[in-house]
XYZ file of C-alpha atoms in Angstrom:
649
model
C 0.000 0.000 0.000
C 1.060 3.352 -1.502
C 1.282 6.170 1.560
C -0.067 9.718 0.459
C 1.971 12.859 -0.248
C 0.037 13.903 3.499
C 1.577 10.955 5.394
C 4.988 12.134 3.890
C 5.035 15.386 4.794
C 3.562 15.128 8.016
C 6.433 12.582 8.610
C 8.618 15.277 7.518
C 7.893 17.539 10.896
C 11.137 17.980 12.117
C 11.165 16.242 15.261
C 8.049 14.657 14.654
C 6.453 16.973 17.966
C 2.899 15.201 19.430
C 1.171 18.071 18.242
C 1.620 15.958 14.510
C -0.042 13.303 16.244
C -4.017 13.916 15.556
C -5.448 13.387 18.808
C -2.845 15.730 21.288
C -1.062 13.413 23.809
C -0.539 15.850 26.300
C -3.750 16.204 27.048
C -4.447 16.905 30.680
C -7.938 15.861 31.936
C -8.369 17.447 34.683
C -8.397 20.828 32.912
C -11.466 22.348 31.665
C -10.221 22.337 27.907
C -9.619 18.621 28.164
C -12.834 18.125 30.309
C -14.565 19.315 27.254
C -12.785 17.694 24.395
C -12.932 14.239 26.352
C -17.259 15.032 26.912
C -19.722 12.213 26.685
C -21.513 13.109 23.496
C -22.560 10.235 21.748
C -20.343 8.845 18.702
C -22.865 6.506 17.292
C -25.546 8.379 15.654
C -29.035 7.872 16.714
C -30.454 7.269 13.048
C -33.058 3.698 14.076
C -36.375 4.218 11.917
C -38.111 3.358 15.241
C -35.901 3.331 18.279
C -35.030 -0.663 19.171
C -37.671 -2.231 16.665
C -35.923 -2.448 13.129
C -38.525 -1.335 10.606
C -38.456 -1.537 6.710
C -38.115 1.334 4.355
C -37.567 1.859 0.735
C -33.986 0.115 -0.399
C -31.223 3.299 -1.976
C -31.326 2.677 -5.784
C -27.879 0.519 -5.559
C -29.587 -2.264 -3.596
C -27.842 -3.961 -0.952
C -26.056 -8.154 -1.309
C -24.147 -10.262 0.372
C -20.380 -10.153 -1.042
C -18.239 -12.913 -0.779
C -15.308 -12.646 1.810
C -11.826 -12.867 -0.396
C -10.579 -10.026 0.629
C -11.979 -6.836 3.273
C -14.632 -4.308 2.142
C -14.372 -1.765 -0.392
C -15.038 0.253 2.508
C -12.944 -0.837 4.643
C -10.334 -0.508 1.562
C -10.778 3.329 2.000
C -11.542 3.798 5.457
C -7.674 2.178 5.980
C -5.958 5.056 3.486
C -7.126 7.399 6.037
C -6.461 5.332 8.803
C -3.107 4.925 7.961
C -2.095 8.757 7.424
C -2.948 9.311 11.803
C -1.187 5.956 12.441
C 2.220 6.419 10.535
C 3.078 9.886 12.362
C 1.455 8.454 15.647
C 3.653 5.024 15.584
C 7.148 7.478 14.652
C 5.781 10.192 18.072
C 5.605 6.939 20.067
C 9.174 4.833 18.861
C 11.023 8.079 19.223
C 9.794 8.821 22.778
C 10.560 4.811 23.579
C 13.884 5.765 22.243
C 15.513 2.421 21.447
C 19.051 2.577 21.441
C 20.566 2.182 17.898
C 17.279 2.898 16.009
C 16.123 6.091 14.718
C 12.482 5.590 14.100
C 11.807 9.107 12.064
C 15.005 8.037 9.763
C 13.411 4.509 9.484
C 9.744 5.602 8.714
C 11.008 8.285 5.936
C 13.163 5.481 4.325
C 9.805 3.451 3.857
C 7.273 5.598 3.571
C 6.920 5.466 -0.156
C 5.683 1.869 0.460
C 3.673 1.912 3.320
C 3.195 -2.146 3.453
C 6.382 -2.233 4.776
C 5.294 -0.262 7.832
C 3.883 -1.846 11.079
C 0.176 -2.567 11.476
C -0.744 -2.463 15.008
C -3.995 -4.152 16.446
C -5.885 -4.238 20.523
C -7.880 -6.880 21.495
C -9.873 -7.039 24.851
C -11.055 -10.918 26.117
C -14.082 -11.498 27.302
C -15.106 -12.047 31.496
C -17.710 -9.773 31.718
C -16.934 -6.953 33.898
C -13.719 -7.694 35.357
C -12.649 -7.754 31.273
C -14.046 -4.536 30.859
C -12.533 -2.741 33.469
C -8.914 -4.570 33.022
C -9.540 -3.768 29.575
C -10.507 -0.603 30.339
C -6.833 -0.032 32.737
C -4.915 -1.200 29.394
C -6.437 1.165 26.835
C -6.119 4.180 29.137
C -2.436 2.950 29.091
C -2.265 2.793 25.582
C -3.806 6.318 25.104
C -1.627 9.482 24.106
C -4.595 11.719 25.239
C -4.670 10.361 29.114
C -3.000 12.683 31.926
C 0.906 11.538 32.125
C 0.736 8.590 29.484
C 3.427 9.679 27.550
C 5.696 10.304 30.715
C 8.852 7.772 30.887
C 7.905 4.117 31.071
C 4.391 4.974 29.832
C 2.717 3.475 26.606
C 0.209 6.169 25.515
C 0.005 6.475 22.192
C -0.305 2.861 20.950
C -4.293 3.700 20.054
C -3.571 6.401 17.897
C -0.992 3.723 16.391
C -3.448 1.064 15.945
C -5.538 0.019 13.043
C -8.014 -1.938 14.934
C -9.510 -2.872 18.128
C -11.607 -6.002 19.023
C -13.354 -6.803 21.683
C -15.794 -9.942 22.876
C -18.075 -10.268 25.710
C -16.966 -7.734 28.486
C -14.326 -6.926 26.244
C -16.913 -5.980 23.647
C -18.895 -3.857 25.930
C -15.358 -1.751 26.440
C -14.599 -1.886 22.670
C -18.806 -0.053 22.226
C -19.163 1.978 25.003
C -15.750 3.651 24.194
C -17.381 3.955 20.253
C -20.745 5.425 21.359
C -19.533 7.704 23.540
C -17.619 9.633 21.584
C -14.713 7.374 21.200
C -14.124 8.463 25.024
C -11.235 8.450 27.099
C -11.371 5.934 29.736
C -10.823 8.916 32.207
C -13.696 10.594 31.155
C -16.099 7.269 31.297
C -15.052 7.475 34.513
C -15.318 11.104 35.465
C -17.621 10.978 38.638
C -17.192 14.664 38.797
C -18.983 15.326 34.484
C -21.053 12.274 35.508
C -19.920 8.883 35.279
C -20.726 7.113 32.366
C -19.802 4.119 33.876
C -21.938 3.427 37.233
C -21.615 -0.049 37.816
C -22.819 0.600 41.518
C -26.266 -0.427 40.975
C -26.503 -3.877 39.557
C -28.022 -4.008 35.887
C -31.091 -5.311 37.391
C -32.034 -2.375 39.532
C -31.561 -0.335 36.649
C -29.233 2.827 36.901
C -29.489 5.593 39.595
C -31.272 8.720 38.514
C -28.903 11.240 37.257
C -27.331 11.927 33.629
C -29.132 10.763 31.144
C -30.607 8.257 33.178
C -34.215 9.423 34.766
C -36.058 6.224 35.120
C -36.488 5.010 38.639
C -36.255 0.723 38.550
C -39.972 0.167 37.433
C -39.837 2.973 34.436
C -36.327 0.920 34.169
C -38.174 -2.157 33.546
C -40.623 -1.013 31.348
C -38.603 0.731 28.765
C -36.961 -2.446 28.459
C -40.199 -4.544 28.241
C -41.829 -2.010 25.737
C -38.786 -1.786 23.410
C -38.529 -5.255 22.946
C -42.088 -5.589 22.788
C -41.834 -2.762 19.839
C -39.250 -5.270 17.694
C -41.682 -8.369 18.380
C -45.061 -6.348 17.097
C -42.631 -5.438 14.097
C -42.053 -9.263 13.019
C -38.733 -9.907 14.359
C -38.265 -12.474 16.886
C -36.857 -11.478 20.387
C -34.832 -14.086 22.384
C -33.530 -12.795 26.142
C -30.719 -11.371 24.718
C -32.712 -8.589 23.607
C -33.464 -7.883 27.217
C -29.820 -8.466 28.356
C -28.700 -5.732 25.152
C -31.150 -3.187 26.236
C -30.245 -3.837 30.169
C -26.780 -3.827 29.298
C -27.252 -0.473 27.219
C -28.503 1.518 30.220
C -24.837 1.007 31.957
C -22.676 1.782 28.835
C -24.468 3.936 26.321
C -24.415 7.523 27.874
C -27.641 8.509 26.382
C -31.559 8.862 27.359
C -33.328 5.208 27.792
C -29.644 3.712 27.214
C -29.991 4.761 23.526
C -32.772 2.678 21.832
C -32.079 4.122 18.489
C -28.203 4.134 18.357
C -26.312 1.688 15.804
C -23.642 0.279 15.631
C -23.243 0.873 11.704
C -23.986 4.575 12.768
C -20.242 4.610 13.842
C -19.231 4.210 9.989
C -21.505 7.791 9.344
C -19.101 9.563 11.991
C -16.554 12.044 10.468
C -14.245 11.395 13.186
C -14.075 7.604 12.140
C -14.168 8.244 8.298
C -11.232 10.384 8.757
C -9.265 7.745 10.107
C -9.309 9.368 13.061
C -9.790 6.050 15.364
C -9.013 2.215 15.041
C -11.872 0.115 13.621
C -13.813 -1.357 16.317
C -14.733 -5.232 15.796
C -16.762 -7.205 17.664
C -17.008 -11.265 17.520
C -19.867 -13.441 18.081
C -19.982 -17.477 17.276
C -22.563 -19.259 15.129
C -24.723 -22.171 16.369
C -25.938 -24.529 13.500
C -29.340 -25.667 14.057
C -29.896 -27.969 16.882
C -26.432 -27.494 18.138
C -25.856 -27.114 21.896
C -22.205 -27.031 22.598
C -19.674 -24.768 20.436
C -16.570 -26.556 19.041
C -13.947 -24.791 17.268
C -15.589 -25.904 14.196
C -18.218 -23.029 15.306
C -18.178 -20.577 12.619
C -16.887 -17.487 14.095
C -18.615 -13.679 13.103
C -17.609 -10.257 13.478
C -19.190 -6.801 13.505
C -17.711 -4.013 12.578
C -19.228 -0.774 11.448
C -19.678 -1.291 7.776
C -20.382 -5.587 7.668
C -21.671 -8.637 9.703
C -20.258 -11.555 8.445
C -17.190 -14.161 8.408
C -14.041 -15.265 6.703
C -14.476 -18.874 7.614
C -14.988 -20.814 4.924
C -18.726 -22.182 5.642
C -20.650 -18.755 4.847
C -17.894 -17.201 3.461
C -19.365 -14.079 3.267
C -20.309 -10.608 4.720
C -23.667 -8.550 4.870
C -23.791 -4.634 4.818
C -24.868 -4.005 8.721
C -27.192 -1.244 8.703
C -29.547 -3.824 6.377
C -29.497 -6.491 8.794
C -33.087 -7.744 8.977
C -33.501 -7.600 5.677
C -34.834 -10.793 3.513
C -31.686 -11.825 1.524
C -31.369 -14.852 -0.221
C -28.981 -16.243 -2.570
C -26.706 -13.158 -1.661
C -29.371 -10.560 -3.345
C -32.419 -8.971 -1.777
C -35.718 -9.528 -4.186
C -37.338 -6.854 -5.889
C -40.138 -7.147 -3.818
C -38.528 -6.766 -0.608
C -38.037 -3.795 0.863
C -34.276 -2.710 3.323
C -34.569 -3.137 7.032
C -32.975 -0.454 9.006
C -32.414 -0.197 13.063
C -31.272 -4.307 13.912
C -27.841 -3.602 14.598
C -28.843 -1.425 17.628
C -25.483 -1.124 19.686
C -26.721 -2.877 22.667
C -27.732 -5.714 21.076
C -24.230 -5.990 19.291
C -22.933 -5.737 22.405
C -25.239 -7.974 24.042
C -24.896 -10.700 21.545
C -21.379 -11.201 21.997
C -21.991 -11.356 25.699
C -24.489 -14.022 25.508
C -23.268 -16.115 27.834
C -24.396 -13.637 30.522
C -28.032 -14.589 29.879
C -27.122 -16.760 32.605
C -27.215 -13.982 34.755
C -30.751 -13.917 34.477
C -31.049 -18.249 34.394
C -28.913 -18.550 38.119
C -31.465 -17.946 39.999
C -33.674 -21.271 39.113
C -30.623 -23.563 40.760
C -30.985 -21.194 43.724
C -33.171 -21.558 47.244
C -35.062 -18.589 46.462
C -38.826 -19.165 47.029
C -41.112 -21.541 44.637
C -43.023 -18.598 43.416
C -39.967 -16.993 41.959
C -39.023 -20.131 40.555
C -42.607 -20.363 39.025
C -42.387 -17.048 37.298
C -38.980 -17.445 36.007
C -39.744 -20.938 34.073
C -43.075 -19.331 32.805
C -40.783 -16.605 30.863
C -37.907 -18.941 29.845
C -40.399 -21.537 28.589
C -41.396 -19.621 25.906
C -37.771 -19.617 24.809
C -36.573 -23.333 25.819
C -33.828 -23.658 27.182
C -31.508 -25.062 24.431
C -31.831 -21.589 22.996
C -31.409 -19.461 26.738
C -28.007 -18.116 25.301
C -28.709 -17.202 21.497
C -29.284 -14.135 20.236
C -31.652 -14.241 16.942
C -30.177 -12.852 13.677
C -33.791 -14.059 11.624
C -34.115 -13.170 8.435
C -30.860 -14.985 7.655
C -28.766 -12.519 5.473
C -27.103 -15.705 4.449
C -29.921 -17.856 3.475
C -29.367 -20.232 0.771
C -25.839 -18.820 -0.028
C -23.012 -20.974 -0.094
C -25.259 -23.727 -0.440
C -22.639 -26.054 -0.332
C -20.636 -25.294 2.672
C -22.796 -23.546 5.257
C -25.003 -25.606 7.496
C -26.564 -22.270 8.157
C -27.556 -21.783 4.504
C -30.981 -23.995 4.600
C -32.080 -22.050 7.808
C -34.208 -18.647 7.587
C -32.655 -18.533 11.060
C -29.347 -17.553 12.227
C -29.025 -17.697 16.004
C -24.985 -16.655 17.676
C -24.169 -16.986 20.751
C -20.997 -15.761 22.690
C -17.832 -15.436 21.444
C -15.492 -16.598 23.946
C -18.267 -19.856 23.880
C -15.455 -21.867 21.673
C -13.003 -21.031 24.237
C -11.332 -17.964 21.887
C -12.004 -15.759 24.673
C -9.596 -12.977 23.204
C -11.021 -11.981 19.789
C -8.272 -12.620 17.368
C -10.010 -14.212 14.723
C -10.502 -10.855 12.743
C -7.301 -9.788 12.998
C -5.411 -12.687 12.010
C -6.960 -12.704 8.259
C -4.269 -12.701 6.071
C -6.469 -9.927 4.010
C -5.625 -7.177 7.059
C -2.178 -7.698 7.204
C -1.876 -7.463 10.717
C 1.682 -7.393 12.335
C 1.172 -7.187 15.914
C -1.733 -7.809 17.923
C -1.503 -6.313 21.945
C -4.014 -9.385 23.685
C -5.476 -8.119 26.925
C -5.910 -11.398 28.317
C -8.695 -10.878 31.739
C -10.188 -14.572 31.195
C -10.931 -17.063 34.546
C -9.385 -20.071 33.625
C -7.828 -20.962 36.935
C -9.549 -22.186 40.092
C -9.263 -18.650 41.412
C -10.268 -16.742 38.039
C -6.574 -16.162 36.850
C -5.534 -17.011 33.065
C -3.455 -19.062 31.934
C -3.348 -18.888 28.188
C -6.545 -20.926 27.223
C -7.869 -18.959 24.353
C -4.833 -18.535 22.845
C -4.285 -22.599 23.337
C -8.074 -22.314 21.158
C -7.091 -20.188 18.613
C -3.828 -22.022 17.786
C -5.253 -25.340 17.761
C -8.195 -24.091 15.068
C -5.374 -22.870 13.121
C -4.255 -26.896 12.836
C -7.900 -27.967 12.577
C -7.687 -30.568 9.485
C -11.543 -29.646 8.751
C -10.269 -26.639 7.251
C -11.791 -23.906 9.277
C -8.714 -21.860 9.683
C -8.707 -21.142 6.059
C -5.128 -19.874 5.396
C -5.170 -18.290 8.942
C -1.762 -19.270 10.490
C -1.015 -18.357 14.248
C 2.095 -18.679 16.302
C 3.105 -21.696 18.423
C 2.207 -21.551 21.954
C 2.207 -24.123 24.888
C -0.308 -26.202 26.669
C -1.845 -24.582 29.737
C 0.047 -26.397 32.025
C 3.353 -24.481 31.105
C 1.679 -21.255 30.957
C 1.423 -21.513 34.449
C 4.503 -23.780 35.155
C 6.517 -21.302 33.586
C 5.104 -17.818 35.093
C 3.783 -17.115 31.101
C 0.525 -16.223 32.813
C 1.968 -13.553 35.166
C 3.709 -11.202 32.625
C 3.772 -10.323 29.371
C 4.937 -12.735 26.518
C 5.761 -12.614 22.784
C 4.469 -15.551 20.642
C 5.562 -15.977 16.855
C 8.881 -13.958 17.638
C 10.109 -16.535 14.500
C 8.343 -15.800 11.548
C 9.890 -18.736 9.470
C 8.310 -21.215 11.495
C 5.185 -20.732 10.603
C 3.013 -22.334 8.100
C 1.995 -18.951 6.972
C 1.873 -15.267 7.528
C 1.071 -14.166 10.938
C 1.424 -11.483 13.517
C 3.644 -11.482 16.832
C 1.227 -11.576 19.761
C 1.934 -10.019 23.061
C 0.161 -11.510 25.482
C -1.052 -9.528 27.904
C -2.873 -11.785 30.915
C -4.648 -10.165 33.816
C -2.206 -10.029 36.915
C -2.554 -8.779 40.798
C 0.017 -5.798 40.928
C -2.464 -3.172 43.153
C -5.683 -4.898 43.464
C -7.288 -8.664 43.036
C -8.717 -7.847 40.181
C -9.819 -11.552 39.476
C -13.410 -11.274 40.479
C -16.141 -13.362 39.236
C -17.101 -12.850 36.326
C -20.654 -13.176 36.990
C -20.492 -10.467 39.868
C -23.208 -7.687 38.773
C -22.008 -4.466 40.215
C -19.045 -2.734 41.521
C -18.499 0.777 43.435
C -16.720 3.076 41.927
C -13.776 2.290 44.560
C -13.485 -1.084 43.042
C -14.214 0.158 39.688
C -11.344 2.189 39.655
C -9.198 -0.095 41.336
C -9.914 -3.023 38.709
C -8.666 -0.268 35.536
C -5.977 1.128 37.712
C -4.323 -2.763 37.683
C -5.253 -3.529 34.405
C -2.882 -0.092 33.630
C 0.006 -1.588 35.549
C -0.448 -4.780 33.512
C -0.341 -2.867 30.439
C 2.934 -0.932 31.958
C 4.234 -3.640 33.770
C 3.672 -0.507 36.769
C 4.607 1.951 34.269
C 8.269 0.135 33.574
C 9.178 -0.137 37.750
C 8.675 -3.959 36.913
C 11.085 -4.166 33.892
C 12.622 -0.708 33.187
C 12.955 -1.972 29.305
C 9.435 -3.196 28.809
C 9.011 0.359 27.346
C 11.665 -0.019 24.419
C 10.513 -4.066 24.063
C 6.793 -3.312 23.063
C 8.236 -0.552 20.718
C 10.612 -3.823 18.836
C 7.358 -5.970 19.056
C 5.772 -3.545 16.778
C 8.798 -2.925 14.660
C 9.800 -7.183 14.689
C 7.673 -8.321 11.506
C 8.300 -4.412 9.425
C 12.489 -5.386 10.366
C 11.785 -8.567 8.518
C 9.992 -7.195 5.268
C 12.472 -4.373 5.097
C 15.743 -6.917 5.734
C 16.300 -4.051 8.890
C 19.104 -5.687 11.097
C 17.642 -5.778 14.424
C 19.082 -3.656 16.787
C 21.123 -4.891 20.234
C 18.302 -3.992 22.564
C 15.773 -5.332 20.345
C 17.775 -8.646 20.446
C 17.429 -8.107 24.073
C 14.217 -7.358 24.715
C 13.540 -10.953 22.256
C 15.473 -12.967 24.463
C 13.765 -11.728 27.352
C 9.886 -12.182 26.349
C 9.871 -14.557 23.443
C 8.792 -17.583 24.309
C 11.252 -20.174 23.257
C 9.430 -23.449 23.105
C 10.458 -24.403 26.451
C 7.160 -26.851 28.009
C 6.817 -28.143 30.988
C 3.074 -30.059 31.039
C 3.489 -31.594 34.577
C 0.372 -30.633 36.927
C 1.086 -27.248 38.498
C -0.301 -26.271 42.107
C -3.365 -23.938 42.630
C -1.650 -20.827 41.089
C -2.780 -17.685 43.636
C -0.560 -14.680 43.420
C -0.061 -11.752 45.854
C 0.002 -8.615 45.038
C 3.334 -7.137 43.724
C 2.941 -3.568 44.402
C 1.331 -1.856 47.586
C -2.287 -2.293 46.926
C -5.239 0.513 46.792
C -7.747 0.838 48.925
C -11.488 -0.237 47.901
C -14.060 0.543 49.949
C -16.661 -2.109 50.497
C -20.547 -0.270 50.116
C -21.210 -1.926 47.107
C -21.422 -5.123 49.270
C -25.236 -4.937 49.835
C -26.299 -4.547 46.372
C -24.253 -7.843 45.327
C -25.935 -9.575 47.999
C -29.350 -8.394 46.797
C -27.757 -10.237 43.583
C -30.879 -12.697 43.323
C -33.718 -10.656 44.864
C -32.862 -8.103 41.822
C -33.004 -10.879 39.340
C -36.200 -12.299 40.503
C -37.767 -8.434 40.691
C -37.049 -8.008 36.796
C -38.536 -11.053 35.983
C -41.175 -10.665 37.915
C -42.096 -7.374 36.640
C -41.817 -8.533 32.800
C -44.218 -11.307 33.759
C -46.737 -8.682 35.135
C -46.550 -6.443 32.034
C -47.025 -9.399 29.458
């Protein structure tokens, strides 16, 4: 890819100063000029028809199909030209204020600018694990962010966003990866702001509904009807509902900063937004797995979907294919959409992205029928979830099938007017790096923010990466060119402290069946708070809030480079390792060093390990404990939401 005479020149700033950088890194958020350029107003445009029920209108004149997935979006082919003239000065800002010894990274990028290919291309990813993801997630992309208050001091890592090309999130990661896009692709400081008004008030569980101020005005039975009457709204329109409509619009009310939790915001909205189609911010992806029909359990076979802004759809090689988003709901088949029919407009509402690839957490609202809570509880729950059955408690409903009888052959899906996904950490790829592993995005590096529970006491210990590399062998075919770096069982993850620091995978491009990007791994580690709490916990005070994205920072740091003073300059040579190898760059000393130190080097040790529970490594913040009362009112919540949507049908 050819870079523009704009990249050029603004690589030409002598010095290459942070003000050439589009978002300002020295940002300071506490004053009342960055108070105002980090506000909540919404990023995702409230365009719906009709709020949350998707409605049918007259198709543009260049009617909408299904295109098959060789290669990414025309779109997407354009949105990355201006994507790639903010990340090029961003990525040169950030390697010359790492400062790696023997490497001059403004000399370096001016050298290859004429052919930008050779040129890193930087990806995020955020696992899922509900909220303890989204908050660790949270800590690491304030980290990464050159507009945060002291990010871009010594041993700090902001400016890695405004370097990146993409950013995908599942589950809990997911509802980071939205509620950062909605709200005005939003600092995590100002999500945070109790002072503007929190957007994020996880205080009140998301079955009382949020407390009264903001946007928010509804007191918990206004709460529960706007939730009941919205998805009532898409049933009366045709569509079929499932619970994770309720669980979307729920989930809304805590991370869309808007009036009712934003009915009428989209997630294709975000591709209207000048700030995005100026390249102005990485492409947000999020990942959801299919479930054939009559399926219960999700292998790795599971075909595996993404959303981002301008298509819904897969590279695996059963559908093969990708639907424009803001027509989902629409009656394709065959790949075209009959004369007859007309465009749907208003399914991708933003919660319901979100809350589709959180699923899972529709058992949320199913614990409480294994519980000791009272018959008559028990009674009204089964009355709502018969109507669903229970083989189906943790789909969301994609019907009309954009993919309905195409790729006849190959998708099991194809036959079905249904299409019904369900979470996307459900095949045990709990860190969403299926999208950014196609060969067609030519991804070099991928930072994975790794905040699953694998261990006994909610730790991980390298599980979805174990996922995604075994699919990647899969002799059914279902990687489909996608290679991915070696990695060990879980055993030596933890055997060999992988899971407690960061770690470079694929450091060794030639061994590798096929092009692929170094992975840093990134797991979720106690170095000022336990931030290993359940991840089916419903709310958190802001004390714990805070304390959760304050460790997930220090992960992301390794405490701002007080762990490993040269974790700084290795992150910059993880994004530089695959460009050195295109270019035939010799790799400089401390990159050599920085390799030997956090590439794994096929070292395994399988044997058994002990429970693994870690202290804390630094002195560790204080949390208060008032939000104690509302998690213990965990089930009574439940059973009052369920109890009111019985009353009002």
């Amino acid at each position: 890819m050819r870079v523009s005479l704009t990249v050029a020149t603004s690589l030409a700033v002598a010095g290459f100063s942070q003000g050439s950088i589009v978002v300002p890194s020295d940002t300071t958020l506490n004053s009342d000029a960055a108070l105002s350029f980090t506000s909540l107003q919404s990023r995702a445009l409230p365009n719906a028809p009709n709020g949350y029920a998707p409605e049918a209108e007259d198709c543009p004149s260049n009617r909408p199909t299904i295109r098959s997935a060789t290669g990414i979006s025309p779109n997407e082919t354009s949105w990355l030209e201006a994507r790639r003239e903010q990340t090029l000065p961003a990525m040169v800002s950030l390697l010359t204020r790492i400062n790696i010894t023997g490497f001059d990274a403004r000399d370096y990028f001016m050298q290859h600018v004429g052919n930008g290919s050779n040129l890193p291309n930087i990806a995020l990813a955020a696992s899922g694990g509900g909220y303890r993801a989204c908050l660790n997630g949270a800590g690491a992309f304030q980290a990464f962010d050159a507009r945060e208050d002291n990010s871009t001091a010594p041993g700090h890592l902001g400016g890695l966003v405004q370097s990146a090309t993409y950013f995908s999130g599942l589950s809990g990661g997911g509802w980071l990866v939205g509620s950062i896009f909605t709200n005005n692709f939003s600092t995590i400081s100002a999500l945070l702001n109790d002072d503007t008004g929190s957007a994020w008030e996880f205080g009140n569980s998301i079955f009382e509904g949020p407390a009264k101020k903001g946007f928010q005005l509804l007191d918990s039975v206004q709460y529960y009807s706007s939730i009941y009457n919205a998805v009532g709204d898409k049933a009366d329109n045709g569509f079929n509902t499932t619970l994770t409509d309720y669980w979307g619009r729920a989930l809304s009310f805590q991370l869309v900063n808007a009036s009712d939790g934003g009915p009428e915001y989209t997630f294709s909205s975000i591709a209207l937004e000048d700030s995005f189609s100026s390249g102005n911010t990485p492409m947000p992806i999020l990942v959801a797995d299919g479930r054939a029909p009559g399926q219960t359990l999700i292998s790795l076979n599971a075909t595996v979907y993404e959303f981002n802004p301008f298509e819904f759809g897969t590279f695996d090689p059963t559908t093969y294919g990708f639907a424009p988003l803001q027509y989902l709901g629409s009656n394709f088949s065959g790949g075209v959409l009959p004369d007859n029919e007309q465009c749907v407009r208003g399914f991708d509402n933003v919660g319901y992205v979100m809350g589709t690839s959180s699923s899972l957490f529709n058992q949320f609202l199913l614990q409480i029928n294994s519980t000791t809570i009272s018959s008559a509880f028990k009674d009204i729950l089964t009355s709502i979830l018969s109507n669903l059955g229970e083989s189906n408690d943790d789909i969301a409903d994609y019907s009309p099938n954009p993919f309905y009888h195409y790729h006849n052959d190959t998708s099991k899906n194809a036959q079905s007017t249904t299409l019904t996904l369900v979470d996307g950490g459900e095949d045990l790829q709990n860190i969403p790096l299926h999208p950014l592993i196609q060969p067609a995005r030519h991804v070099d590096v991928i930072f994975a923010v790794d905040s699953s529970a694998d261990t006994t006491y909610s730790w991980p210990n390298g599980t979805s990466l174990v996922a995604t590399y075994e699919r990647s062998l899969n002799q059914s075919g279902m990687a489909n060119g996608t290679a991915f770096p070696s990695v060990p069982d879980q055993n030596t993850f933890v055997n060999l402290g992988l899971n407690t620091r960061p770690t470079f995978f694929g450091c060794d491009s030639s061994n590798m069946t096929g092009p692929a990007p170094l992975i840093v791994y990134l797991p979720n580690s106690p170095y000022v708070y336990f931030s290993n709490v359940s991840t089916f916990d419903p709310s958190y005070n802001n004390t714990e809030r805070n304390a959760i994205v304050a460790n997930g920072y220090h992960v992301a740091t390794m405490a701002n480079g007080t762990a490993d003073a040269q974790w700084p300059t290795c992150v910059g040579c993880a994004i530089l390792s695959r460009s050195f190898e295109r270019t035939g760059t010799v790799v400089p000393d401390a990159c050599e060093q920085c390799f030997m130190k956090y590439c794994w080097d096929g070292t395994v040790n399988s044997t058994t390990p002990a429970n693994y529970d870690p202290r804390v490594s630094l002195m560790a913040v204080t949390v208060t404990s008032d939000g104690s009362s509302t998690r213990l009112s965990f089930l009574a919540t439940v059973a009052l939401l369920f109890c009111t949507i019985l009353a009002m049908s």
